[in-house]
Coordinates of N, CA and C in Angstrom, one line a residue:
E1 N 18.7 173.7 221.5 CA 18.7 174.4 220.4 C 20.7 175.1 220.9
L2 N 20.2 175.9 221.6 CA 21.6 177.1 221.7 C 22.7 176.6 222.3
P3 N 23.5 176.4 222.7 CA 24.3 175.7 223.1 C 24.5 177.0 224.6
L4 N 24.9 176.6 226.3 CA 25.4 177.4 227.1 C 26.2 178.8 226.6
G5 N 25.6 180.0 226.7 CA 26.2 181.0 226.7 C 25.5 182.0 225.5
V6 N 25.0 181.0 224.8 CA 25.4 181.4 223.6 C 24.0 182.2 223.3
S7 N 23.4 183.5 222.8 CA 22.3 183.9 222.1 C 21.6 184.0 221.2
K8 N 20.6 184.3 221.1 CA 19.9 183.5 219.8 C 20.0 184.6 218.6
E9 N 20.2 185.8 219.1 CA 20.5 187.1 217.9 C 22.1 186.8 216.9
E10 N 22.9 185.5 218.4 CA 24.3 185.1 217.9 C 24.7 184.3 216.8
T11 N 24.1 183.3 217.1 CA 24.2 182.1 215.9 C 22.7 181.8 216.3
T12 N 23.5 180.2 214.9 CA 22.4 179.8 214.9 C 22.7 178.1 214.8
I13 N 22.7 177.4 214.6 CA 22.4 175.9 214.1 C 21.6 174.7 213.1
D14 N 22.0 174.2 212.4 CA 21.3 173.7 211.3 C 20.8 172.4 211.7
P15 N 19.7 172.5 211.8 CA 19.3 171.0 212.1 C 19.8 170.2 211.3
P16 N 20.1 168.9 212.5 CA 20.8 167.9 212.3 C 19.9 167.1 210.9
A17 N 20.8 166.3 210.3 CA 19.6 165.9 209.3 C 19.2 164.0 209.0
A18 N 18.2 163.8 209.0 CA 17.6 162.5 208.8 C 18.3 161.5 208.4
P19 N 19.0 160.4 208.8 CA 20.1 159.7 207.9 C 18.9 159.3 207.3
N20 N 19.4 159.5 206.0 CA 18.7 158.3 204.5 C 17.8 158.6 204.5
G21 N 16.9 160.2 204.3 CA 15.4 160.2 204.6 C 14.4 160.0 205.2
I22 N 15.6 159.2 206.7 CA 14.2 158.7 207.7 C 13.7 160.2 208.6
N23 N 12.5 159.8 208.8 CA 11.7 160.5 210.0 C 12.5 161.0 211.2
Q24 N 13.1 162.3 211.8 CA 14.2 162.1 212.8 C 13.6 162.4 213.7
T25 N 12.7 161.6 214.8 CA 12.2 162.1 215.9 C 13.3 163.3 217.2
L26 N 12.8 164.2 217.7 CA 13.2 164.6 219.2 C 12.3 164.5 220.4
V27 N 13.0 164.6 221.8 CA 12.7 164.2 222.5 C 12.2 165.4 222.5
S28 N 10.8 165.1 223.1 CA 9.9 166.7 223.4 C 10.2 167.1 224.9
A29 N 10.4 168.5 225.1 CA 10.5 168.0 226.4 C 9.9 169.8 227.0
R30 N 9.6 169.8 228.3 CA 8.6 170.6 228.7 C 9.4 171.5 229.6
I31 N 10.3 172.9 229.3 CA 11.0 173.9 229.2 C 9.7 175.0 229.8
A32 N 10.9 175.2 231.0 CA 10.6 176.4 231.4 C 11.8 177.5 231.4
F33 N 10.8 178.2 230.2 CA 11.9 179.9 230.3 C 12.0 180.6 230.8
I34 N 12.9 180.8 231.8 CA 13.3 182.0 233.2 C 12.9 183.4 232.5
V35 N 12.6 184.3 232.4 CA 12.5 185.6 232.2 C 12.0 187.0 232.7
V36 N 12.8 188.0 232.1 CA 12.2 189.6 232.9 C 10.2 189.7 233.2
D37 N 9.9 189.7 231.8 CA 8.8 190.0 230.6 C 7.5 188.6 230.6
T38 N 6.8 188.1 231.6 CA 6.7 186.8 230.3 C 5.1 187.4 229.2
T39 N 4.9 188.8 228.8 CA 4.5 188.7 228.4 C 5.2 189.7 227.5
P40 N 6.2 189.0 226.8 CA 6.9 190.1 225.7 C 6.8 190.3 224.5
S41 N 6.5 190.5 223.9 CA 6.0 191.4 222.8 C 6.1 190.7 221.3
G42 N 5.9 190.9 220.5 CA 6.3 189.5 219.8 C 7.2 189.5 218.7
G43 N 8.2 190.7 218.5 CA 9.0 190.5 217.9 C 10.5 190.4 219.0
S44 N 10.5 190.3 220.2 CA 11.1 190.3 221.3 C 12.4 188.8 221.4
D45 N 13.0 189.1 221.4 CA 13.8 188.0 221.4 C 13.8 186.8 221.9
D46 N 13.4 187.0 223.2 CA 12.2 186.0 224.4 C 11.8 185.2 223.5
A47 N 9.9 186.2 223.1 CA 9.6 185.4 221.8 C 9.4 184.7 221.2
Q48 N 10.9 185.3 220.5 CA 11.4 184.5 218.6 C 12.0 183.3 219.5
I49 N 12.5 183.1 220.1 CA 12.9 182.0 221.3 C 12.3 181.1 221.4
K50 N 10.8 181.8 222.2 CA 9.8 180.5 222.4 C 8.9 179.4 221.4
S51 N 8.7 180.8 220.1 CA 8.2 180.1 219.3 C 9.4 179.1 217.9
D52 N 10.8 179.7 218.5 CA 11.3 178.6 217.3 C 12.0 177.1 219.1
L53 N 11.5 177.0 220.0 CA 11.7 176.3 221.4 C 10.4 175.4 219.9
E54 N 9.6 176.1 220.4 CA 8.2 175.2 220.4 C 7.8 175.1 218.6
A55 N 7.9 175.7 217.6 CA 7.8 174.6 216.9 C 8.9 174.0 216.8
M56 N 10.0 172.7 217.3 CA 10.5 172.2 218.0 C 10.0 171.0 217.9
G57 N 8.7 171.1 219.0 CA 8.2 170.3 219.4 C 7.4 169.9 220.9
H58 N 8.5 171.3 221.1 CA 8.7 171.4 223.1 C 7.6 172.4 223.6
T59 N 7.1 171.5 224.8 CA 6.2 172.3 225.2 C 7.0 173.9 225.6
V60 N 6.7 175.1 226.1 CA 7.9 176.0 226.5 C 7.2 177.4 227.1
T61 N 7.1 177.0 228.5 CA 6.3 178.2 229.9 C 7.5 179.4 230.0
Y62 N 6.4 180.4 230.0 CA 7.6 181.1 230.3 C 7.3 181.7 232.2
V63 N 8.5 181.9 232.6 CA 8.2 182.0 234.1 C 9.0 183.2 234.8
A64 N 8.6 183.9 235.6 CA 9.1 185.2 236.1 C 10.3 185.0 236.4
H65 N 11.9 185.6 236.6 CA 12.9 185.6 236.9 C 12.5 185.2 238.9
N66 N 11.6 185.9 238.8 CA 11.2 186.5 240.4 C 9.9 185.3 241.1
N67 N 9.8 184.5 240.6 CA 8.5 184.0 241.1 C 9.8 182.0 240.3
I68 N 10.4 181.6 240.9 CA 10.9 180.9 241.2 C 10.7 179.3 242.2
N69 N 10.1 178.4 241.9 CA 9.4 177.9 242.8 C 10.4 176.0 242.4
L70 N 10.2 175.3 243.5 CA 11.3 174.0 242.7 C 10.4 173.1 243.2
T71 N 9.5 173.6 243.5 CA 8.5 172.3 243.7 C 7.0 172.4 242.5
T72 N 6.9 173.8 242.1 CA 6.0 173.7 241.1 C 7.4 172.8 240.0
F73 N 8.6 174.0 239.3 CA 9.6 173.3 238.2 C 9.7 171.2 238.7
D74 N 9.3 170.5 239.3 CA 9.7 169.4 239.8 C 8.2 168.9 238.8
N75 N 7.9 169.3 239.1 CA 6.7 169.0 238.7 C 5.5 168.5 237.5
N76 N 6.0 170.1 237.1 CA 6.3 170.5 235.9 C 7.6 170.3 234.4
Y77 N 8.7 170.5 234.6 CA 9.6 170.1 233.9 C 10.8 170.1 233.6
D78 N 10.9 169.5 231.9 CA 12.2 168.3 231.7 C 13.3 169.2 232.4
L79 N 14.1 170.7 232.0 CA 14.5 171.5 232.1 C 14.0 173.0 232.1
A80 N 15.3 173.8 232.2 CA 14.8 175.3 232.1 C 16.0 175.9 231.7
I81 N 15.6 176.7 231.0 CA 16.5 177.7 230.4 C 16.4 179.5 230.9
V82 N 17.2 180.1 231.0 CA 17.3 181.7 231.8 C 17.5 182.4 230.7
S83 N 16.7 183.2 230.1 CA 17.1 184.3 229.5 C 17.8 185.0 229.6
E84 N 18.6 185.6 228.7 CA 19.2 186.7 228.8 C 19.1 188.1 229.4
S85 N 17.6 187.8 229.3 CA 16.3 189.2 229.7 C 16.5 189.4 231.3
A86 N 17.0 187.4 231.9 CA 16.6 187.8 233.2 C 17.4 188.2 234.1
S87 N 16.9 188.3 234.9 CA 18.3 188.6 236.5 C 19.1 188.6 236.7
S88 N 20.4 188.0 236.4 CA 21.2 187.6 237.6 C 21.3 187.5 239.6
T89 N 20.5 188.4 239.1 CA 20.8 188.8 241.0 C 19.7 189.3 241.5
T90 N 18.4 188.9 240.6 CA 17.5 187.6 241.3 C 17.4 186.3 241.6
I91 N 17.7 186.1 240.2 CA 17.9 184.3 239.7 C 19.1 183.6 241.2
G92 N 20.5 184.7 241.3 CA 21.7 184.0 241.6 C 21.5 182.2 242.2
T93 N 21.3 182.1 242.9 CA 21.7 180.1 243.2 C 19.9 179.7 243.4
S94 N 19.0 180.0 243.2 CA 17.7 179.3 242.9 C 17.7 178.2 243.1
L95 N 18.2 177.4 241.7 CA 18.5 176.8 240.5 C 19.2 175.2 241.1
T96 N 20.1 176.3 241.9 CA 20.7 175.0 241.8 C 21.1 173.4 242.3
A97 N 19.4 173.7 243.6 CA 19.6 173.0 244.0 C 18.4 171.5 243.0
W98 N 18.2 172.2 241.8 CA 17.3 171.1 240.8 C 18.1 170.3 240.5
G99 N 17.3 169.3 240.7 CA 17.6 167.8 239.7 C 17.9 167.6 238.3
Q100 N 17.4 169.1 237.3 CA 17.0 168.7 236.0 C 18.7 169.4 235.2
P101 N 18.3 169.3 233.9 CA 19.0 170.6 233.2 C 18.8 171.6 233.3
I102 N 19.4 173.3 233.0 CA 19.9 174.7 233.0 C 20.7 174.4 232.0
G103 N 19.8 175.2 231.4 CA 20.6 176.3 230.4 C 20.7 177.2 230.7
T104 N 21.8 178.3 230.6 CA 21.7 179.9 230.3 C 21.7 180.6 229.5
M105 N 21.6 181.5 229.2 CA 22.2 183.1 228.0 C 22.4 184.1 229.4
E106 N 22.1 184.3 230.4 CA 22.6 184.9 231.1 C 24.2 184.7 231.9
R107 N 24.8 185.8 231.4 CA 26.5 184.8 231.5 C 26.7 185.3 232.9
G108 N 26.3 186.0 233.7 CA 25.9 186.1 235.1 C 26.1 185.3 235.6
L109 N 25.4 184.1 235.6 CA 24.5 184.0 236.8 C 26.2 181.9 236.6
L110 N 27.0 182.4 235.6 CA 27.6 181.1 235.6 C 28.2 181.1 236.8
D111 N 29.0 181.9 237.4 CA 29.3 181.9 238.9 C 28.6 180.8 239.5
D112 N 26.6 181.5 239.8 CA 26.2 181.0 240.9 C 26.5 180.1 240.5
F113 N 25.8 179.4 239.5 CA 25.5 177.5 239.5 C 26.7 176.9 238.9
G114 N 27.7 177.4 239.8 CA 29.6 177.0 239.6 C 30.0 176.6 238.3
M115 N 29.5 177.3 237.3 CA 30.2 177.1 236.3 C 31.7 178.8 236.0
G116 N 31.7 179.3 237.2 CA 33.0 179.9 236.6 C 33.7 179.2 236.9
G117 N 35.5 180.9 236.2 CA 36.6 179.9 236.1 C 37.0 180.2 235.1
G118 N 37.3 181.2 234.6 CA 37.8 181.5 232.9 C 37.3 181.8 231.7
Q119 N 35.9 182.7 232.6 CA 35.1 183.5 231.1 C 35.5 183.9 230.4
S120 N 36.0 183.3 229.2 CA 36.1 184.6 227.7 C 35.1 184.3 226.6
Q121 N 35.5 184.8 225.8 CA 34.5 185.5 224.7 C 35.0 185.1 224.0
I122 N 35.1 184.1 222.3 CA 35.6 184.1 221.5 C 34.8 183.3 220.5
T123 N 35.6 183.8 219.0 CA 34.4 184.0 217.7 C 34.8 182.4 217.2
I124 N 33.8 181.6 217.0 CA 34.0 180.4 216.3 C 32.9 180.4 215.5
S125 N 32.9 178.4 214.7 CA 32.4 178.8 213.5 C 32.0 177.3 214.1
Q126 N 31.4 176.7 214.8 CA 31.5 175.6 215.3 C 31.6 174.8 216.9
I127 N 30.7 174.4 217.1 CA 30.9 173.9 218.5 C 30.9 172.5 217.9
K128 N 31.3 171.2 219.8 CA 31.8 169.9 218.9 C 30.4 169.9 220.5
I129 N 30.0 168.2 220.4 CA 28.3 168.2 220.9 C 29.5 167.4 221.7
T130 N 29.2 166.6 223.7 CA 29.9 166.2 224.1 C 28.7 164.9 224.1
N131 N 27.4 165.4 224.3 CA 26.6 164.5 225.4 C 25.4 164.6 225.0
S132 N 25.8 163.9 223.7 CA 23.7 164.1 222.5 C 22.6 163.7 223.4
S133 N 22.7 162.6 224.7 CA 21.4 161.9 225.1 C 21.2 163.2 226.2
S134 N 21.4 164.2 226.4 CA 20.5 165.1 227.3 C 19.4 166.4 227.0
L135 N 19.1 166.8 227.3 CA 17.8 167.2 225.5 C 18.1 168.1 226.3
L136 N 19.7 169.6 226.7 CA 20.5 170.1 226.0 C 20.3 170.4 225.1
A137 N 21.4 169.3 224.5 CA 21.7 169.1 223.2 C 20.3 169.1 221.8
G138 N 19.4 169.4 222.0 CA 18.1 169.1 220.6 C 18.0 168.7 220.2
G139 N 18.6 167.0 220.3 CA 18.9 166.2 219.2 C 20.1 166.1 218.1
Y140 N 20.9 166.8 218.1 CA 21.8 166.8 217.3 C 22.8 166.2 217.9
A141 N 23.1 164.9 217.3 CA 24.4 164.0 217.2 C 26.4 164.4 218.0
N142 N 26.9 164.0 218.6 CA 27.7 164.1 219.5 C 28.9 163.9 218.0
G143 N 29.3 165.7 218.8 CA 30.5 165.7 217.8 C 30.8 167.2 216.8
N144 N 31.3 167.6 216.3 CA 31.6 169.0 215.4 C 30.4 169.2 214.8
Q145 N 29.7 170.1 215.4 CA 28.2 171.1 214.8 C 28.7 172.6 214.0
T146 N 28.3 172.8 212.2 CA 28.6 173.6 212.4 C 27.8 174.6 212.5
L147 N 28.2 176.1 212.8 CA 27.5 176.9 213.7 C 26.7 178.0 211.5
S148 N 25.6 178.2 211.5 CA 25.3 178.4 210.6 C 24.7 180.1 211.1
G149 N 24.2 180.6 209.5 CA 23.7 182.6 209.8 C 25.0 183.5 211.1
S150 N 25.1 184.1 211.0 CA 26.0 185.8 211.5 C 26.4 184.7 213.4
V151 N 27.4 184.1 212.6 CA 28.4 183.3 213.6 C 29.0 184.2 214.9
G152 N 28.7 185.0 215.5 CA 29.7 184.9 216.8 C 30.5 184.8 218.4
N153 N 30.3 185.5 218.5 CA 31.0 185.6 220.1 C 29.6 184.3 221.0
A154 N 30.8 183.6 221.7 CA 30.1 182.6 222.3 C 30.8 183.0 224.0
T155 N 30.2 182.8 225.3 CA 30.7 183.0 226.7 C 31.0 181.1 226.8
T156 N 32.6 181.1 227.1 CA 33.1 180.2 227.3 C 33.3 179.8 229.0
S157 N 33.4 178.5 229.3 CA 33.8 178.7 231.1 C 34.8 177.4 231.6
G158 N 34.8 177.3 232.3 CA 36.3 176.5 233.0 C 34.5 175.3 233.1
L159 N 35.2 174.6 233.4 CA 34.5 173.1 233.7 C 33.6 173.0 235.3
A160 N 34.0 173.2 236.3 CA 32.7 172.6 237.4 C 32.7 171.9 237.7
S161 N 33.1 171.2 238.7 CA 32.7 169.5 239.1 C 31.8 169.1 239.3
G162 N 31.1 168.5 238.5 CA 29.6 167.8 239.0 C 28.7 168.5 237.9
A163 N 29.2 169.0 236.5 CA 28.5 169.9 236.1 C 28.4 169.0 234.6
E164 N 27.1 169.1 233.8 CA 27.5 168.0 232.4 C 27.4 169.1 231.6
V165 N 28.0 168.8 231.0 CA 27.9 169.7 230.0 C 28.0 168.7 229.0
I166 N 27.4 169.7 228.2 CA 26.4 169.3 226.5 C 28.0 170.0 225.4
A167 N 28.0 170.8 225.6 CA 29.1 171.4 224.5 C 30.8 172.0 224.5
T168 N 31.3 171.7 223.9 CA 32.4 172.1 224.2 C 33.3 173.0 223.4
W169 N 34.8 173.6 222.9 CA 35.2 174.3 222.4 C 35.5 172.1 221.2
P170 N 35.4 173.4 219.7 CA 35.8 171.9 218.6 C 37.3 171.3 219.0
N171 N 38.2 171.9 219.6 CA 39.7 171.1 220.0 C 39.3 171.4 220.9
N172 N 39.3 171.7 221.8 CA 39.7 171.4 223.4 C 38.1 171.3 224.3
N173 N 38.7 170.3 224.3 CA 37.6 169.6 225.2 C 37.7 170.3 227.5
T174 N 38.1 170.9 227.5 CA 38.2 171.5 228.4 C 37.5 172.4 228.6
R175 N 37.2 173.9 227.5 CA 35.7 174.4 227.9 C 35.4 174.3 227.4
S176 N 33.9 174.7 228.1 CA 32.5 174.4 227.9 C 32.7 175.9 227.6
I177 N 30.9 175.3 226.8 CA 30.0 176.8 226.3 C 28.8 177.1 226.6

């Protein structure tokens, strides 16, 4: 549900409408949610994000940012999401050898994940989904998706070689979000 680099408190995306009233089934994923505190209080951003992902049918497990083990990840998770609360210094490049999708809300990891180069802040009201088959696309179709709620800033980055891009600026496919 969250585009790369966009915090939960900054914006939300309306869920995609099912065509002609047909029930739409989204892929359920086993998500490693990498955080600094694996027992956050109920009102924290991390607790809210976990709750939202679970409400979408995903299984979400908190993983301490200083306890990343790729063997454990291989056997238990389909994708990882790094919270803004996690320390980029602690995580560094520890996830780059993992062969599954990774999303990050921690801007400081963009260079470690090979997504650096030309980072900028933009204010947007839409994103363009470019790879709807990825788990990170959250079931949204390719094309422009209008953001709702409090539309805010998104961190963008130049495309890195080999990166799986899920969303870009609506009118500029060379800027990943």
